[in-house]
């Protein structure tokens, strides 16, 4: 047989015929092939015209194969199966980009997780793993692609994700048990919660108090635990509105004074110039933190 004797149909025509024969209608075949029903009908008609053979016939509201169509369908399925088995014809699924991000517990819970859905929706190809560090104990995840740390960004060659400020807060249940706290000096009547991450001394000095750092009570090495202790009425905490936002807006924690001081340490990213999926995550995180900082600043200005 010479090349001139061959009547080779288009692959689109064969796929349309096979889908119609299997599904029973042009409309259902069109949905599977992501084209219109008229396009499917035209492809089958073109195939029949090329073969000079009727493959399908209408029966009531449906379609039925002719005897020639049934025979041809088996041959077409065999041919399509052979083509589908060719490795080069298969679309290579893009491998997921794995990204491990390490962050301090409170930052992860109060900043990362509430905003994470926006990132995962925009980057479905990234397989994100979020692990926790212990900032005060300097525990590090050496295998992390990107790490949020708490400390001095400049010393690490990075920049702060947020510029936090500190304000004394307490729960309404604690305030009900204490004398009225109208002035900073009234804090002498209150138990003060302490953490080495955000010491009280800078706020004391800004308030004109020469008090030493509190020496009594448990010492919290996690800012989230500090806030939880304040929520449960154990004492007054020096809090960052960026981390305590939902407690402050719900009234579970109440700010005591309008005086605030900048936090001595900040959250920052290492490495400061990541590559690949880490670069995209870093850019997203910087935007999310900017929004959190803006929201905290608005809340503080409304309390001034």
PDB file of C-alpha atoms in Angstrom:
ATOM      1  CA  UNK A   1       0.000   0.000   0.000  1.00  0.00           C
ATOM      2  CA  UNK A   2       1.374   3.376  -1.010  1.00  0.00           C
ATOM      3  CA  UNK A   3       1.117   6.578   0.979  1.00  0.00           C
ATOM      4  CA  UNK A   4      -1.511   7.815  -1.482  1.00  0.00           C
ATOM      5  CA  UNK A   5      -3.749   4.866  -0.574  1.00  0.00           C
ATOM      6  CA  UNK A   6      -3.883   5.775   3.162  1.00  0.00           C
ATOM      7  CA  UNK A   7      -6.852   7.625   4.627  1.00  0.00           C
ATOM      8  CA  UNK A   8      -5.453   8.730   7.974  1.00  0.00           C
ATOM      9  CA  UNK A   9      -7.960  10.498  10.234  1.00  0.00           C
ATOM     10  CA  UNK A  10      -7.021  13.228  12.667  1.00  0.00           C
ATOM     11  CA  UNK A  11      -6.304  12.278  16.257  1.00  0.00           C
ATOM     12  CA  UNK A  12      -8.976  14.751  17.374  1.00  0.00           C
ATOM     13  CA  UNK A  13     -11.500  12.931  15.186  1.00  0.00           C
ATOM     14  CA  UNK A  14     -10.604   9.554  16.673  1.00  0.00           C
ATOM     15  CA  UNK A  15     -10.783  10.844  20.234  1.00  0.00           C
ATOM     16  CA  UNK A  16     -14.144  12.476  19.551  1.00  0.00           C
ATOM     17  CA  UNK A  17     -15.561   9.259  18.064  1.00  0.00           C
ATOM     18  CA  UNK A  18     -14.272   7.126  20.970  1.00  0.00           C
ATOM     19  CA  UNK A  19     -15.679   9.548  23.578  1.00  0.00           C
ATOM     20  CA  UNK A  20     -19.096   9.728  21.895  1.00  0.00           C
ATOM     21  CA  UNK A  21     -19.263   5.936  21.573  1.00  0.00           C
ATOM     22  CA  UNK A  22     -18.342   5.483  25.230  1.00  0.00           C
ATOM     23  CA  UNK A  23     -20.455   8.278  26.726  1.00  0.00           C
ATOM     24  CA  UNK A  24     -23.461   8.083  24.403  1.00  0.00           C
ATOM     25  CA  UNK A  25     -23.853  11.742  23.453  1.00  0.00           C
ATOM     26  CA  UNK A  26     -22.064  14.645  21.822  1.00  0.00           C
ATOM     27  CA  UNK A  27     -22.716  16.805  24.887  1.00  0.00           C
ATOM     28  CA  UNK A  28     -21.059  14.472  27.420  1.00  0.00           C
ATOM     29  CA  UNK A  29     -18.133  13.886  25.068  1.00  0.00           C
ATOM     30  CA  UNK A  30     -17.766  17.662  24.704  1.00  0.00           C
ATOM     31  CA  UNK A  31     -17.519  18.085  28.489  1.00  0.00           C
ATOM     32  CA  UNK A  32     -14.755  15.490  28.681  1.00  0.00           C
ATOM     33  CA  UNK A  33     -12.812  16.926  25.752  1.00  0.00           C
ATOM     34  CA  UNK A  34     -13.347  20.556  26.838  1.00  0.00           C
ATOM     35  CA  UNK A  35     -14.842  21.619  23.483  1.00  0.00           C
ATOM     36  CA  UNK A  36     -18.364  22.369  22.280  1.00  0.00           C
ATOM     37  CA  UNK A  37     -20.881  19.681  21.316  1.00  0.00           C
ATOM     38  CA  UNK A  38     -21.009  21.064  17.786  1.00  0.00           C
ATOM     39  CA  UNK A  39     -17.211  20.698  17.527  1.00  0.00           C
ATOM     40  CA  UNK A  40     -17.478  17.039  18.564  1.00  0.00           C
ATOM     41  CA  UNK A  41     -20.264  16.443  16.065  1.00  0.00           C
ATOM     42  CA  UNK A  42     -18.230  18.072  13.305  1.00  0.00           C
ATOM     43  CA  UNK A  43     -15.153  15.972  14.114  1.00  0.00           C
ATOM     44  CA  UNK A  44     -17.163  12.739  13.961  1.00  0.00           C
ATOM     45  CA  UNK A  45     -18.824  13.817  10.710  1.00  0.00           C
ATOM     46  CA  UNK A  46     -15.424  14.611   9.201  1.00  0.00           C
ATOM     47  CA  UNK A  47     -14.196  11.173  10.250  1.00  0.00           C
ATOM     48  CA  UNK A  48     -17.208   9.456   8.679  1.00  0.00           C
ATOM     49  CA  UNK A  49     -16.742  11.461   5.495  1.00  0.00           C
ATOM     50  CA  UNK A  50     -13.079  10.470   5.297  1.00  0.00           C
ATOM     51  CA  UNK A  51     -13.903   6.794   5.847  1.00  0.00           C
ATOM     52  CA  UNK A  52     -17.024   6.996   3.701  1.00  0.00           C
ATOM     53  CA  UNK A  53     -18.697   4.943   6.407  1.00  0.00           C
ATOM     54  CA  UNK A  54     -21.470   5.736   8.887  1.00  0.00           C
ATOM     55  CA  UNK A  55     -20.177   5.050  12.392  1.00  0.00           C
ATOM     56  CA  UNK A  56     -23.030   6.390  14.534  1.00  0.00           C
ATOM     57  CA  UNK A  57     -26.771   6.640  14.090  1.00  0.00           C
ATOM     58  CA  UNK A  58     -29.401   8.337  16.159  1.00  0.00           C
ATOM     59  CA  UNK A  59     -31.867   6.198  18.060  1.00  0.00           C
ATOM     60  CA  UNK A  60     -34.455   8.224  19.916  1.00  0.00           C
ATOM     61  CA  UNK A  61     -32.605  10.836  21.924  1.00  0.00           C
ATOM     62  CA  UNK A  62     -29.353   8.869  21.999  1.00  0.00           C
ATOM     63  CA  UNK A  63     -26.665   7.596  19.676  1.00  0.00           C
ATOM     64  CA  UNK A  64     -25.921   4.027  18.720  1.00  0.00           C
ATOM     65  CA  UNK A  65     -22.968   2.476  16.943  1.00  0.00           C
ATOM     66  CA  UNK A  66     -23.526   0.950  13.532  1.00  0.00           C
ATOM     67  CA  UNK A  67     -22.023  -2.519  12.951  1.00  0.00           C
ATOM     68  CA  UNK A  68     -19.151  -0.840  11.107  1.00  0.00           C
ATOM     69  CA  UNK A  69     -18.834   1.613  14.017  1.00  0.00           C
ATOM     70  CA  UNK A  70     -18.550  -1.189  16.591  1.00  0.00           C
ATOM     71  CA  UNK A  71     -15.783  -2.853  14.617  1.00  0.00           C
ATOM     72  CA  UNK A  72     -13.972   0.416  14.039  1.00  0.00           C
ATOM     73  CA  UNK A  73     -14.283   1.387  17.727  1.00  0.00           C
ATOM     74  CA  UNK A  74     -12.229  -1.635  18.833  1.00  0.00           C
ATOM     75  CA  UNK A  75      -9.507  -0.749  16.326  1.00  0.00           C
ATOM     76  CA  UNK A  76      -9.535   2.905  17.404  1.00  0.00           C
ATOM     77  CA  UNK A  77      -9.265   1.998  21.094  1.00  0.00           C
ATOM     78  CA  UNK A  78      -6.298  -0.247  20.347  1.00  0.00           C
ATOM     79  CA  UNK A  79      -4.588   2.518  18.387  1.00  0.00           C
ATOM     80  CA  UNK A  80      -5.268   5.167  21.064  1.00  0.00           C
ATOM     81  CA  UNK A  81      -3.981   2.781  23.725  1.00  0.00           C
ATOM     82  CA  UNK A  82      -0.735   2.304  21.816  1.00  0.00           C
ATOM     83  CA  UNK A  83      -0.293   6.066  21.478  1.00  0.00           C
ATOM     84  CA  UNK A  84      -1.109   6.665  25.142  1.00  0.00           C
ATOM     85  CA  UNK A  85       1.553   4.135  26.178  1.00  0.00           C
ATOM     86  CA  UNK A  86       4.340   6.097  24.466  1.00  0.00           C
ATOM     87  CA  UNK A  87       6.271   7.801  27.333  1.00  0.00           C
ATOM     88  CA  UNK A  88       6.913  10.978  25.339  1.00  0.00           C
ATOM     89  CA  UNK A  89       3.159  11.442  24.861  1.00  0.00           C
ATOM     90  CA  UNK A  90       2.525  11.649  28.580  1.00  0.00           C
ATOM     91  CA  UNK A  91       2.477  14.981  30.313  1.00  0.00           C
ATOM     92  CA  UNK A  92       5.109  15.074  33.009  1.00  0.00           C
ATOM     93  CA  UNK A  93       3.541  16.181  36.252  1.00  0.00           C
ATOM     94  CA  UNK A  94       5.549  18.968  37.789  1.00  0.00           C
ATOM     95  CA  UNK A  95       7.152  17.800  40.996  1.00  0.00           C
ATOM     96  CA  UNK A  96       5.990  19.718  44.074  1.00  0.00           C
ATOM     97  CA  UNK A  97       8.405  22.284  45.433  1.00  0.00           C
ATOM     98  CA  UNK A  98       9.153  21.362  49.016  1.00  0.00           C
ATOM     99  CA  UNK A  99       9.701  24.231  51.405  1.00  0.00           C
ATOM    100  CA  UNK A 100      10.497  23.877  55.107  1.00  0.00           C
ATOM    101  CA  UNK A 101       9.951  27.012  57.165  1.00  0.00           C
ATOM    102  CA  UNK A 102      11.039  27.247  60.793  1.00  0.00           C
ATOM    103  CA  UNK A 103       9.504  29.885  63.080  1.00  0.00           C
ATOM    104  CA  UNK A 104       9.116  30.688  66.792  1.00  0.00           C
ATOM    105  CA  UNK A 105       5.914  29.207  68.254  1.00  0.00           C
ATOM    106  CA  UNK A 106       3.983  32.423  68.927  1.00  0.00           C
ATOM    107  CA  UNK A 107       4.909  33.977  65.589  1.00  0.00           C
ATOM    108  CA  UNK A 108       3.814  30.788  63.848  1.00  0.00           C
ATOM    109  CA  UNK A 109       0.479  30.626  65.680  1.00  0.00           C
ATOM    110  CA  UNK A 110      -0.473  34.308  65.683  1.00  0.00           C
ATOM    111  CA  UNK A 111       1.062  35.572  62.416  1.00  0.00           C
ATOM    112  CA  UNK A 112       1.786  32.675  60.066  1.00  0.00           C
ATOM    113  CA  UNK A 113      -1.133  30.292  60.536  1.00  0.00           C
ATOM    114  CA  UNK A 114      -3.968  32.869  60.380  1.00  0.00           C
ATOM    115  CA  UNK A 115      -2.611  34.142  57.035  1.00  0.00           C
ATOM    116  CA  UNK A 116      -1.347  30.851  55.606  1.00  0.00           C
ATOM    117  CA  UNK A 117      -4.442  29.995  53.560  1.00  0.00           C
ATOM    118  CA  UNK A 118      -3.764  32.942  51.239  1.00  0.00           C
ATOM    119  CA  UNK A 119      -0.280  31.606  50.523  1.00  0.00           C
ATOM    120  CA  UNK A 120      -1.326  27.993  49.946  1.00  0.00           C
ATOM    121  CA  UNK A 121      -4.135  29.066  47.587  1.00  0.00           C
ATOM    122  CA  UNK A 122      -1.728  31.168  45.541  1.00  0.00           C
ATOM    123  CA  UNK A 123       1.047  28.520  45.525  1.00  0.00           C
ATOM    124  CA  UNK A 124      -0.582  25.064  45.297  1.00  0.00           C
ATOM    125  CA  UNK A 125       2.635  23.631  43.818  1.00  0.00           C
ATOM    126  CA  UNK A 126       4.584  24.312  47.029  1.00  0.00           C
ATOM    127  CA  UNK A 127       4.558  21.555  49.646  1.00  0.00           C
ATOM    128  CA  UNK A 128       5.033  23.633  52.776  1.00  0.00           C
ATOM    129  CA  UNK A 129       6.254  22.181  56.067  1.00  0.00           C
ATOM    130  CA  UNK A 130       6.113  24.447  59.101  1.00  0.00           C
ATOM    131  CA  UNK A 131       8.259  23.552  62.116  1.00  0.00           C
ATOM    132  CA  UNK A 132       8.769  25.373  65.411  1.00  0.00           C
ATOM    133  CA  UNK A 133      11.968  26.690  66.946  1.00  0.00           C
ATOM    134  CA  UNK A 134      12.682  27.645  70.549  1.00  0.00           C
ATOM    135  CA  UNK A 135      14.108  31.174  70.224  1.00  0.00           C
ATOM    136  CA  UNK A 136      15.405  31.780  73.745  1.00  0.00           C
ATOM    137  CA  UNK A 137      17.194  28.431  73.834  1.00  0.00           C
ATOM    138  CA  UNK A 138      18.711  29.122  70.413  1.00  0.00           C
ATOM    139  CA  UNK A 139      17.420  25.807  69.004  1.00  0.00           C
ATOM    140  CA  UNK A 140      17.757  25.813  65.211  1.00  0.00           C
ATOM    141  CA  UNK A 141      16.487  23.666  62.375  1.00  0.00           C
ATOM    142  CA  UNK A 142      19.574  23.422  60.216  1.00  0.00           C
ATOM    143  CA  UNK A 143      17.592  21.760  57.405  1.00  0.00           C
ATOM    144  CA  UNK A 144      15.037  24.563  57.119  1.00  0.00           C
ATOM    145  CA  UNK A 145      14.939  26.426  53.802  1.00  0.00           C
ATOM    146  CA  UNK A 146      13.838  29.594  55.535  1.00  0.00           C
ATOM    147  CA  UNK A 147      13.813  30.534  59.215  1.00  0.00           C
ATOM    148  CA  UNK A 148      12.091  33.260  61.194  1.00  0.00           C
ATOM    149  CA  UNK A 149      14.203  34.307  64.153  1.00  0.00           C
ATOM    150  CA  UNK A 150      13.730  36.700  67.043  1.00  0.00           C
ATOM    151  CA  UNK A 151      16.623  38.959  67.950  1.00  0.00           C
ATOM    152  CA  UNK A 152      18.782  41.616  66.301  1.00  0.00           C
ATOM    153  CA  UNK A 153      18.109  41.668  62.522  1.00  0.00           C
ATOM    154  CA  UNK A 154      21.088  43.933  61.827  1.00  0.00           C
ATOM    155  CA  UNK A 155      23.545  41.521  63.384  1.00  0.00           C
ATOM    156  CA  UNK A 156      22.245  38.810  61.057  1.00  0.00           C
ATOM    157  CA  UNK A 157      22.425  41.040  57.976  1.00  0.00           C
ATOM    158  CA  UNK A 158      18.628  41.044  57.691  1.00  0.00           C
ATOM    159  CA  UNK A 159      15.793  43.475  58.340  1.00  0.00           C
ATOM    160  CA  UNK A 160      12.838  43.378  60.723  1.00  0.00           C
ATOM    161  CA  UNK A 161       9.595  41.826  59.541  1.00  0.00           C
ATOM    162  CA  UNK A 162       7.685  44.068  61.961  1.00  0.00           C
ATOM    163  CA  UNK A 163       8.528  46.982  64.225  1.00  0.00           C
ATOM    164  CA  UNK A 164       6.608  45.965  67.343  1.00  0.00           C
ATOM    165  CA  UNK A 165       5.701  48.131  70.301  1.00  0.00           C
ATOM    166  CA  UNK A 166       4.948  47.005  73.839  1.00  0.00           C
ATOM    167  CA  UNK A 167       1.949  47.933  75.990  1.00  0.00           C
ATOM    168  CA  UNK A 168       0.893  46.601  79.426  1.00  0.00           C
ATOM    169  CA  UNK A 169      -2.245  44.427  79.251  1.00  0.00           C
ATOM    170  CA  UNK A 170      -4.324  42.442  81.719  1.00  0.00           C
ATOM    171  CA  UNK A 171      -7.482  40.381  81.801  1.00  0.00           C
ATOM    172  CA  UNK A 172     -10.740  41.908  83.124  1.00  0.00           C
ATOM    173  CA  UNK A 173     -10.884  39.175  85.806  1.00  0.00           C
ATOM    174  CA  UNK A 174      -7.510  40.273  87.185  1.00  0.00           C
ATOM    175  CA  UNK A 175      -8.481  43.955  87.082  1.00  0.00           C
ATOM    176  CA  UNK A 176     -11.608  43.176  89.089  1.00  0.00           C
ATOM    177  CA  UNK A 177      -9.404  41.792  91.883  1.00  0.00           C
ATOM    178  CA  UNK A 178      -6.935  44.684  91.975  1.00  0.00           C
ATOM    179  CA  UNK A 179      -7.099  48.320  93.060  1.00  0.00           C
ATOM    180  CA  UNK A 180      -7.704  50.665  90.130  1.00  0.00           C
ATOM    181  CA  UNK A 181      -4.676  50.943  87.824  1.00  0.00           C
ATOM    182  CA  UNK A 182      -4.883  54.580  86.712  1.00  0.00           C
ATOM    183  CA  UNK A 183      -1.205  55.521  86.652  1.00  0.00           C
ATOM    184  CA  UNK A 184       1.958  53.505  85.911  1.00  0.00           C
ATOM    185  CA  UNK A 185       2.895  53.711  89.617  1.00  0.00           C
ATOM    186  CA  UNK A 186      -0.297  51.761  90.413  1.00  0.00           C
ATOM    187  CA  UNK A 187       1.402  48.685  88.933  1.00  0.00           C
ATOM    188  CA  UNK A 188       3.047  48.208  92.339  1.00  0.00           C
ATOM    189  CA  UNK A 189      -0.260  46.622  93.366  1.00  0.00           C
ATOM    190  CA  UNK A 190      -0.237  44.153  90.453  1.00  0.00           C
ATOM    191  CA  UNK A 191       1.662  40.922  89.772  1.00  0.00           C
ATOM    192  CA  UNK A 192       3.890  41.506  86.745  1.00  0.00           C
ATOM    193  CA  UNK A 193       4.487  38.648  84.336  1.00  0.00           C
ATOM    194  CA  UNK A 194       8.064  38.468  83.110  1.00  0.00           C
ATOM    195  CA  UNK A 195       9.960  37.194  80.094  1.00  0.00           C
ATOM    196  CA  UNK A 196      13.578  37.672  79.036  1.00  0.00           C
ATOM    197  CA  UNK A 197      12.305  38.238  75.479  1.00  0.00           C
ATOM    198  CA  UNK A 198      10.558  41.524  76.350  1.00  0.00           C
ATOM    199  CA  UNK A 199      11.818  42.850  79.725  1.00  0.00           C
ATOM    200  CA  UNK A 200       9.902  45.507  81.662  1.00  0.00           C
ATOM    201  CA  UNK A 201      12.839  47.888  82.270  1.00  0.00           C
ATOM    202  CA  UNK A 202      12.529  49.946  79.036  1.00  0.00           C
ATOM    203  CA  UNK A 203       8.830  50.566  79.723  1.00  0.00           C
ATOM    204  CA  UNK A 204       9.513  51.445  83.350  1.00  0.00           C
ATOM    205  CA  UNK A 205      12.073  54.066  82.262  1.00  0.00           C
ATOM    206  CA  UNK A 206       9.702  55.542  79.660  1.00  0.00           C
ATOM    207  CA  UNK A 207       7.070  55.835  82.416  1.00  0.00           C
ATOM    208  CA  UNK A 208       9.549  57.618  84.694  1.00  0.00           C
ATOM    209  CA  UNK A 209       9.889  54.664  87.052  1.00  0.00           C
ATOM    210  CA  UNK A 210      13.293  53.556  88.358  1.00  0.00           C
ATOM    211  CA  UNK A 211      12.006  50.106  89.308  1.00  0.00           C
ATOM    212  CA  UNK A 212      14.212  47.069  88.748  1.00  0.00           C
ATOM    213  CA  UNK A 213      13.156  44.159  86.579  1.00  0.00           C
ATOM    214  CA  UNK A 214      10.502  42.021  88.365  1.00  0.00           C
ATOM    215  CA  UNK A 215      12.093  39.185  90.301  1.00  0.00           C
ATOM    216  CA  UNK A 216       9.086  37.156  91.432  1.00  0.00           C
ATOM    217  CA  UNK A 217       6.776  34.769  89.656  1.00  0.00           C
ATOM    218  CA  UNK A 218       7.385  32.335  86.802  1.00  0.00           C
ATOM    219  CA  UNK A 219       9.615  33.372  83.922  1.00  0.00           C
ATOM    220  CA  UNK A 220       8.139  32.673  80.476  1.00  0.00           C
ATOM    221  CA  UNK A 221      10.561  32.011  77.629  1.00  0.00           C
ATOM    222  CA  UNK A 222       7.764  32.028  75.050  1.00  0.00           C
ATOM    223  CA  UNK A 223       5.642  35.088  74.275  1.00  0.00           C
ATOM    224  CA  UNK A 224       2.578  32.964  73.631  1.00  0.00           C
ATOM    225  CA  UNK A 225       2.799  31.416  77.105  1.00  0.00           C
ATOM    226  CA  UNK A 226       3.180  34.915  78.555  1.00  0.00           C
ATOM    227  CA  UNK A 227      -0.047  36.021  76.852  1.00  0.00           C
ATOM    228  CA  UNK A 228      -1.885  32.868  77.925  1.00  0.00           C
ATOM    229  CA  UNK A 229      -0.882  33.552  81.523  1.00  0.00           C
ATOM    230  CA  UNK A 230      -2.237  37.094  81.192  1.00  0.00           C
ATOM    231  CA  UNK A 231      -5.486  35.820  79.674  1.00  0.00           C
ATOM    232  CA  UNK A 232      -5.960  33.454  82.623  1.00  0.00           C
ATOM    233  CA  UNK A 233      -5.604  36.374  85.068  1.00  0.00           C
ATOM    234  CA  UNK A 234      -2.188  35.507  86.484  1.00  0.00           C
ATOM    235  CA  UNK A 235      -0.720  38.981  86.047  1.00  0.00           C
ATOM    236  CA  UNK A 236      -0.018  42.001  83.871  1.00  0.00           C
ATOM    237  CA  UNK A 237       1.935  41.291  80.694  1.00  0.00           C
ATOM    238  CA  UNK A 238       3.968  43.592  78.497  1.00  0.00           C
ATOM    239  CA  UNK A 239       2.465  42.613  75.150  1.00  0.00           C
ATOM    240  CA  UNK A 240       2.891  43.180  71.434  1.00  0.00           C
ATOM    241  CA  UNK A 241      -0.463  44.047  69.814  1.00  0.00           C
ATOM    242  CA  UNK A 242       0.669  42.215  66.677  1.00  0.00           C
ATOM    243  CA  UNK A 243       0.713  38.944  68.650  1.00  0.00           C
ATOM    244  CA  UNK A 244      -2.169  39.673  71.030  1.00  0.00           C
ATOM    245  CA  UNK A 245      -4.538  41.165  68.443  1.00  0.00           C
ATOM    246  CA  UNK A 246      -7.445  38.730  68.750  1.00  0.00           C
ATOM    247  CA  UNK A 247      -7.370  38.851  72.556  1.00  0.00           C
ATOM    248  CA  UNK A 248      -7.295  42.654  72.520  1.00  0.00           C
ATOM    249  CA  UNK A 249     -10.084  43.063  69.985  1.00  0.00           C
ATOM    250  CA  UNK A 250     -12.275  40.542  71.827  1.00  0.00           C
ATOM    251  CA  UNK A 251     -11.721  42.265  75.186  1.00  0.00           C
ATOM    252  CA  UNK A 252     -10.095  39.172  76.710  1.00  0.00           C
ATOM    253  CA  UNK A 253      -7.067  41.374  77.344  1.00  0.00           C
ATOM    254  CA  UNK A 254      -7.320  45.084  78.117  1.00  0.00           C
ATOM    255  CA  UNK A 255      -4.563  47.691  77.597  1.00  0.00           C
ATOM    256  CA  UNK A 256      -3.827  49.571  80.812  1.00  0.00           C
ATOM    257  CA  UNK A 257      -2.066  52.714  79.583  1.00  0.00           C
ATOM    258  CA  UNK A 258      -1.469  54.517  76.292  1.00  0.00           C
ATOM    259  CA  UNK A 259       2.298  54.583  76.848  1.00  0.00           C
ATOM    260  CA  UNK A 260       4.160  52.172  74.559  1.00  0.00           C
ATOM    261  CA  UNK A 261       7.829  51.494  73.895  1.00  0.00           C
ATOM    262  CA  UNK A 262       9.508  49.796  70.928  1.00  0.00           C
ATOM    263  CA  UNK A 263      10.378  46.148  71.403  1.00  0.00           C
ATOM    264  CA  UNK A 264      14.109  45.626  71.864  1.00  0.00           C
ATOM    265  CA  UNK A 265      14.106  42.639  69.517  1.00  0.00           C
ATOM    266  CA  UNK A 266      12.343  41.903  66.250  1.00  0.00           C
ATOM    267  CA  UNK A 267      11.354  38.986  64.062  1.00  0.00           C
ATOM    268  CA  UNK A 268      13.462  38.614  60.924  1.00  0.00           C
ATOM    269  CA  UNK A 269      14.205  36.114  58.171  1.00  0.00           C
ATOM    270  CA  UNK A 270      17.336  34.056  57.523  1.00  0.00           C
ATOM    271  CA  UNK A 271      18.746  33.650  55.025  1.00  0.00           C
ATOM    272  CA  UNK A 272      17.933  37.269  54.103  1.00  0.00           C
ATOM    273  CA  UNK A 273      18.153  36.536  50.342  1.00  0.00           C
ATOM    274  CA  UNK A 274      16.612  33.062  49.784  1.00  0.00           C
ATOM    275  CA  UNK A 275      16.209  31.445  46.386  1.00  0.00           C
ATOM    276  CA  UNK A 276      13.469  29.453  44.628  1.00  0.00           C
ATOM    277  CA  UNK A 277      10.201  28.783  46.482  1.00  0.00           C
ATOM    278  CA  UNK A 278      11.759  30.298  49.614  1.00  0.00           C
ATOM    279  CA  UNK A 279      12.092  33.645  47.822  1.00  0.00           C
ATOM    280  CA  UNK A 280       8.390  33.658  46.978  1.00  0.00           C
ATOM    281  CA  UNK A 281       7.450  32.725  50.529  1.00  0.00           C
ATOM    282  CA  UNK A 282       9.721  35.429  51.930  1.00  0.00           C
ATOM    283  CA  UNK A 283       8.060  38.075  49.748  1.00  0.00           C
ATOM    284  CA  UNK A 284       4.607  36.861  50.769  1.00  0.00           C
ATOM    285  CA  UNK A 285       5.545  36.832  54.471  1.00  0.00           C
ATOM    286  CA  UNK A 286       6.908  40.367  54.311  1.00  0.00           C
ATOM    287  CA  UNK A 287       3.595  41.526  52.854  1.00  0.00           C
ATOM    288  CA  UNK A 288       1.582  39.649  55.481  1.00  0.00           C
ATOM    289  CA  UNK A 289       3.703  41.114  58.286  1.00  0.00           C
ATOM    290  CA  UNK A 290       3.318  44.620  56.865  1.00  0.00           C
ATOM    291  CA  UNK A 291      -0.450  44.178  57.066  1.00  0.00           C
ATOM    292  CA  UNK A 292      -0.218  42.888  60.654  1.00  0.00           C
ATOM    293  CA  UNK A 293       2.004  45.852  61.619  1.00  0.00           C
ATOM    294  CA  UNK A 294      -0.421  48.305  59.989  1.00  0.00           C
ATOM    295  CA  UNK A 295      -3.350  46.743  61.868  1.00  0.00           C
ATOM    296  CA  UNK A 296      -1.470  46.910  65.182  1.00  0.00           C
ATOM    297  CA  UNK A 297      -0.510  50.564  64.579  1.00  0.00           C
ATOM    298  CA  UNK A 298      -4.141  51.448  63.847  1.00  0.00           C
ATOM    299  CA  UNK A 299      -5.242  49.721  67.036  1.00  0.00           C
ATOM    300  CA  UNK A 300      -2.623  51.560  69.100  1.00  0.00           C
ATOM    301  CA  UNK A 301      -3.497  54.938  67.576  1.00  0.00           C
ATOM    302  CA  UNK A 302      -7.129  54.326  68.430  1.00  0.00           C
ATOM    303  CA  UNK A 303      -6.188  53.767  72.081  1.00  0.00           C
ATOM    304  CA  UNK A 304      -3.988  56.857  72.345  1.00  0.00           C
TER     305      UNK A 304
END
